Amino acid sequence: MNSKNSPLEQELWEDWIKNRSGDAANELIANYMYLVNFHTERISSHLPSRVSKDDVKSFGLLGLYDALKKFDPGRDLKFDTYASFRIKGSIIDGLRKEDWLPRSIREKTKKVEQAAEHFEQKHQREASSEEIAEITGMSADEVETAIKDSLFGNILSIEEKPKGGKTDLKEGIGYSIPDDTAILPDRHVMQDEMKGELIEGIKYLNEKEQLVISLFYNEELTFTEIGQIIGLTTSRISQIHKRSIFKLRKSLTKMQVFN
């Protein structure tokens, strides 16, 4: 909630906060549903095709409702910002509980990572997806998909809650609300270093790959929106993104930790 809300939105918020009106809640959820759709699109782009986007959206909707219930209008924080973190956290939490990455895929990603590491040690350069495919007996497309799955798997493992002791306070990347007034110097330096590595890595992508990565990670557009800009189908943008992630896998894995 903020001062720029329309009179109708302001009335809905007041009705919800004072009376916990179910009708007001439904209207507010509908009003902020675009946040659920946005995070569903972005997170789904990193998931295997077997993971239902409807399931991801359901997790996000739970996060939006949770944000609505727990939002404190007295805090100097926009609801959009608070809800975004709750939605993202709820999706990641739901995916982790569902164990979306089966053992067969985990073994495949491990095989790809090991092959890539051995190749780099031997040849002193990063391997292409074709070279890793030759080593592992997989196709280049399977290699790129494994890297994409591995990237999001790393994020889910980072999101694991501490074991032992129950608490209502959710911690982790998805649930933490950043305090922009208290950025730790070492964290700030590390973020700059990671971004520097990503920028350097992007230079080695072709023009179309650079554009897709820039629009997705910097402008935060969905694949559908990027496709409309470039004039390609959503599936083609997904393929370009997957190939780009393979080339940038080290930098992007580090960057995702701080997003």
mmCIF file of C-alpha atoms in Angstrom, residues 9-137:
data_model
loop_
_atom_site.group_PDB
_atom_site.id
_atom_site.type_symbol
_atom_site.label_atom_id
_atom_site.label_comp_id
_atom_site.label_asym_id
_atom_site.label_seq_id
_atom_site.Cartn_x
_atom_site.Cartn_y
_atom_site.Cartn_z
ATOM 1 C CA GLU A 9 -7.568 0.621 -3.926
ATOM 2 C CA GLN A 10 -7.229 2.752 -0.813
ATOM 3 C CA GLU A 11 -10.806 1.852 0.138
ATOM 4 C CA LEU A 12 -10.103 -1.853 -0.405
ATOM 5 C CA TRP A 13 -7.003 -1.701 1.777
ATOM 6 C CA GLU A 14 -8.854 0.075 4.565
ATOM 7 C CA ASP A 15 -11.689 -2.468 4.401
ATOM 8 C CA TRP A 16 -9.215 -5.345 4.521
ATOM 9 C CA ILE A 17 -7.060 -3.924 7.333
ATOM 10 C CA LYS A 18 -9.961 -2.844 9.547
ATOM 11 C CA ASN A 19 -12.563 -5.525 8.820
ATOM 12 C CA ARG A 20 -10.601 -8.387 7.198
ATOM 13 C CA SER A 21 -13.263 -8.336 4.496
ATOM 14 C CA GLY A 22 -13.172 -11.394 2.246
ATOM 15 C CA ASP A 23 -14.448 -9.388 -0.716
ATOM 16 C CA ALA A 24 -11.702 -6.804 -0.234
ATOM 17 C CA ALA A 25 -9.100 -9.569 -0.027
ATOM 18 C CA ASN A 26 -10.311 -11.093 -3.300
ATOM 19 C CA GLU A 27 -10.175 -7.727 -5.030
ATOM 20 C CA LEU A 28 -6.676 -6.998 -3.738
ATOM 21 C CA ILE A 29 -5.434 -10.448 -4.792
ATOM 22 C CA ALA A 30 -6.832 -9.872 -8.269
ATOM 23 C CA ASN A 31 -5.166 -6.464 -8.341
ATOM 24 C CA TYR A 32 -1.731 -7.860 -7.457
ATOM 25 C CA MET A 33 -2.027 -11.102 -9.424
ATOM 26 C CA TYR A 34 0.393 -9.669 -11.979
ATOM 27 C CA LEU A 35 3.177 -10.204 -9.414
ATOM 28 C CA VAL A 36 2.350 -13.909 -9.205
ATOM 29 C CA ASN A 37 2.307 -14.190 -12.998
ATOM 30 C CA PHE A 38 5.632 -12.363 -13.273
ATOM 31 C CA HIS A 39 7.493 -14.575 -10.781
ATOM 32 C CA THR A 40 5.831 -17.702 -12.173
ATOM 33 C CA GLU A 41 7.160 -16.905 -15.649
ATOM 34 C CA ARG A 42 10.668 -16.101 -14.464
ATOM 35 C CA ILE A 43 11.093 -19.078 -12.142
ATOM 36 C CA SER A 44 9.443 -21.517 -14.563
ATOM 37 C CA SER A 45 12.015 -20.554 -17.187
ATOM 38 C CA HIS A 46 14.641 -22.345 -15.060
ATOM 39 C CA LEU A 47 12.597 -25.483 -14.424
ATOM 40 C CA PRO A 48 12.305 -28.778 -16.328
ATOM 41 C CA SER A 49 9.323 -28.933 -18.691
ATOM 42 C CA ARG A 50 7.759 -31.669 -16.541
ATOM 43 C CA VAL A 51 7.138 -29.139 -13.746
ATOM 44 C CA SER A 52 3.639 -27.725 -14.185
ATOM 45 C CA LYS A 53 3.506 -23.951 -14.478
ATOM 46 C CA ASP A 54 0.059 -24.112 -12.850
ATOM 47 C CA ASP A 55 1.661 -25.676 -9.764
ATOM 48 C CA VAL A 56 4.268 -22.923 -9.659
ATOM 49 C CA LYS A 57 1.502 -20.345 -9.965
ATOM 50 C CA SER A 58 -0.414 -21.972 -7.097
ATOM 51 C CA PHE A 59 2.642 -21.688 -4.858
ATOM 52 C CA GLY A 60 2.942 -18.035 -5.837
ATOM 53 C CA LEU A 61 -0.727 -17.377 -5.068
ATOM 54 C CA LEU A 62 -0.239 -18.793 -1.583
ATOM 55 C CA GLY A 63 2.656 -16.380 -1.152
ATOM 56 C CA LEU A 64 0.527 -13.439 -2.256
ATOM 57 C CA TYR A 65 -2.229 -14.325 0.219
ATOM 58 C CA ASP A 66 0.382 -14.791 2.956
ATOM 59 C CA ALA A 67 1.756 -11.337 2.149
ATOM 60 C CA LEU A 68 -1.732 -9.851 2.313
ATOM 61 C CA LYS A 69 -2.311 -11.342 5.777
ATOM 62 C CA LYS A 70 1.055 -10.322 7.226
ATOM 63 C CA PHE A 71 1.655 -6.945 5.597
ATOM 64 C CA ASP A 72 2.133 -4.111 8.063
ATOM 65 C CA PRO A 73 1.053 -0.812 6.444
ATOM 66 C CA GLY A 74 2.887 1.028 9.213
ATOM 67 C CA ARG A 75 6.252 -0.048 7.814
ATOM 68 C CA ASP A 76 8.018 2.125 5.283
ATOM 69 C CA LEU A 77 7.712 -0.558 2.626
ATOM 70 C CA LYS A 78 5.574 -0.822 -0.509
ATOM 71 C CA PHE A 79 3.246 -3.807 -0.627
ATOM 72 C CA ASP A 80 4.502 -4.661 -4.121
ATOM 73 C CA THR A 81 8.036 -5.104 -2.754
ATOM 74 C CA TYR A 82 6.929 -7.120 0.277
ATOM 75 C CA ALA A 83 4.615 -9.322 -1.782
ATOM 76 C CA SER A 84 7.297 -10.038 -4.386
ATOM 77 C CA PHE A 85 9.613 -11.508 -1.776
ATOM 78 C CA ARG A 86 6.805 -13.540 -0.216
ATOM 79 C CA ILE A 87 5.670 -14.855 -3.606
ATOM 80 C CA LYS A 88 9.168 -15.844 -4.682
ATOM 81 C CA GLY A 89 9.846 -17.459 -1.319
ATOM 82 C CA SER A 90 6.591 -19.407 -1.408
ATOM 83 C CA ILE A 91 7.322 -20.745 -4.900
ATOM 84 C CA ILE A 92 10.839 -21.847 -3.964
ATOM 85 C CA ASP A 93 9.580 -23.388 -0.725
ATOM 86 C CA GLY A 94 6.878 -25.295 -2.592
ATOM 87 C CA LEU A 95 9.260 -26.552 -5.256
ATOM 88 C CA ARG A 96 11.713 -27.791 -2.662
ATOM 89 C CA LYS A 97 9.015 -29.688 -0.758
ATOM 90 C CA GLU A 98 7.787 -31.258 -3.998
ATOM 91 C CA ASP A 99 11.348 -32.449 -4.757
ATOM 92 C CA TRP A 100 11.003 -31.319 -8.387
ATOM 93 C CA LEU A 101 14.476 -32.581 -9.345
ATOM 94 C CA PRO A 102 14.383 -36.430 -9.411
ATOM 95 C CA ARG A 103 17.469 -38.570 -8.810
ATOM 96 C CA SER A 104 17.910 -39.320 -12.516
ATOM 97 C CA ILE A 105 18.202 -35.612 -13.334
ATOM 98 C CA ARG A 106 20.461 -34.972 -10.338
ATOM 99 C CA GLU A 107 22.786 -37.733 -11.545
ATOM 100 C CA LYS A 108 22.771 -36.299 -15.063
ATOM 101 C CA THR A 109 23.645 -32.773 -13.877
ATOM 102 C CA LYS A 110 26.427 -34.158 -11.693
ATOM 103 C CA LYS A 111 27.796 -36.106 -14.671
ATOM 104 C CA VAL A 112 27.792 -32.959 -16.817
ATOM 105 C CA GLU A 113 29.463 -30.818 -14.150
ATOM 106 C CA GLN A 114 32.178 -33.419 -13.566
ATOM 107 C CA ALA A 115 32.840 -33.734 -17.299
ATOM 108 C CA ALA A 116 33.047 -29.948 -17.643
ATOM 109 C CA GLU A 117 35.440 -29.677 -14.689
ATOM 110 C CA HIS A 118 37.745 -32.418 -16.006
ATOM 111 C CA PHE A 119 37.756 -30.886 -19.494
ATOM 112 C CA GLU A 120 38.657 -27.445 -18.131
ATOM 113 C CA GLN A 121 41.474 -28.869 -16.017
ATOM 114 C CA LYS A 122 42.893 -30.745 -18.986
ATOM 115 C CA HIS A 123 42.493 -28.089 -21.699
ATOM 116 C CA GLN A 124 42.623 -24.927 -19.561
ATOM 117 C CA ARG A 125 39.441 -23.576 -21.115
ATOM 118 C CA GLU A 126 35.712 -24.038 -20.745
ATOM 119 C CA ALA A 127 34.122 -26.854 -22.712
ATOM 120 C CA SER A 128 31.318 -26.307 -25.190
ATOM 121 C CA SER A 129 28.050 -28.188 -24.847
ATOM 122 C CA GLU A 130 29.067 -30.297 -27.861
ATOM 123 C CA GLU A 131 32.375 -31.265 -26.241
ATOM 124 C CA ILE A 132 30.679 -32.239 -22.987
ATOM 125 C CA ALA A 133 28.073 -34.152 -24.962
ATOM 126 C CA GLU A 134 30.828 -36.166 -26.634
ATOM 127 C CA ILE A 135 32.362 -37.032 -23.258
ATOM 128 C CA THR A 136 29.102 -37.973 -21.542
ATOM 129 C CA GLY A 137 27.318 -39.626 -24.459
#
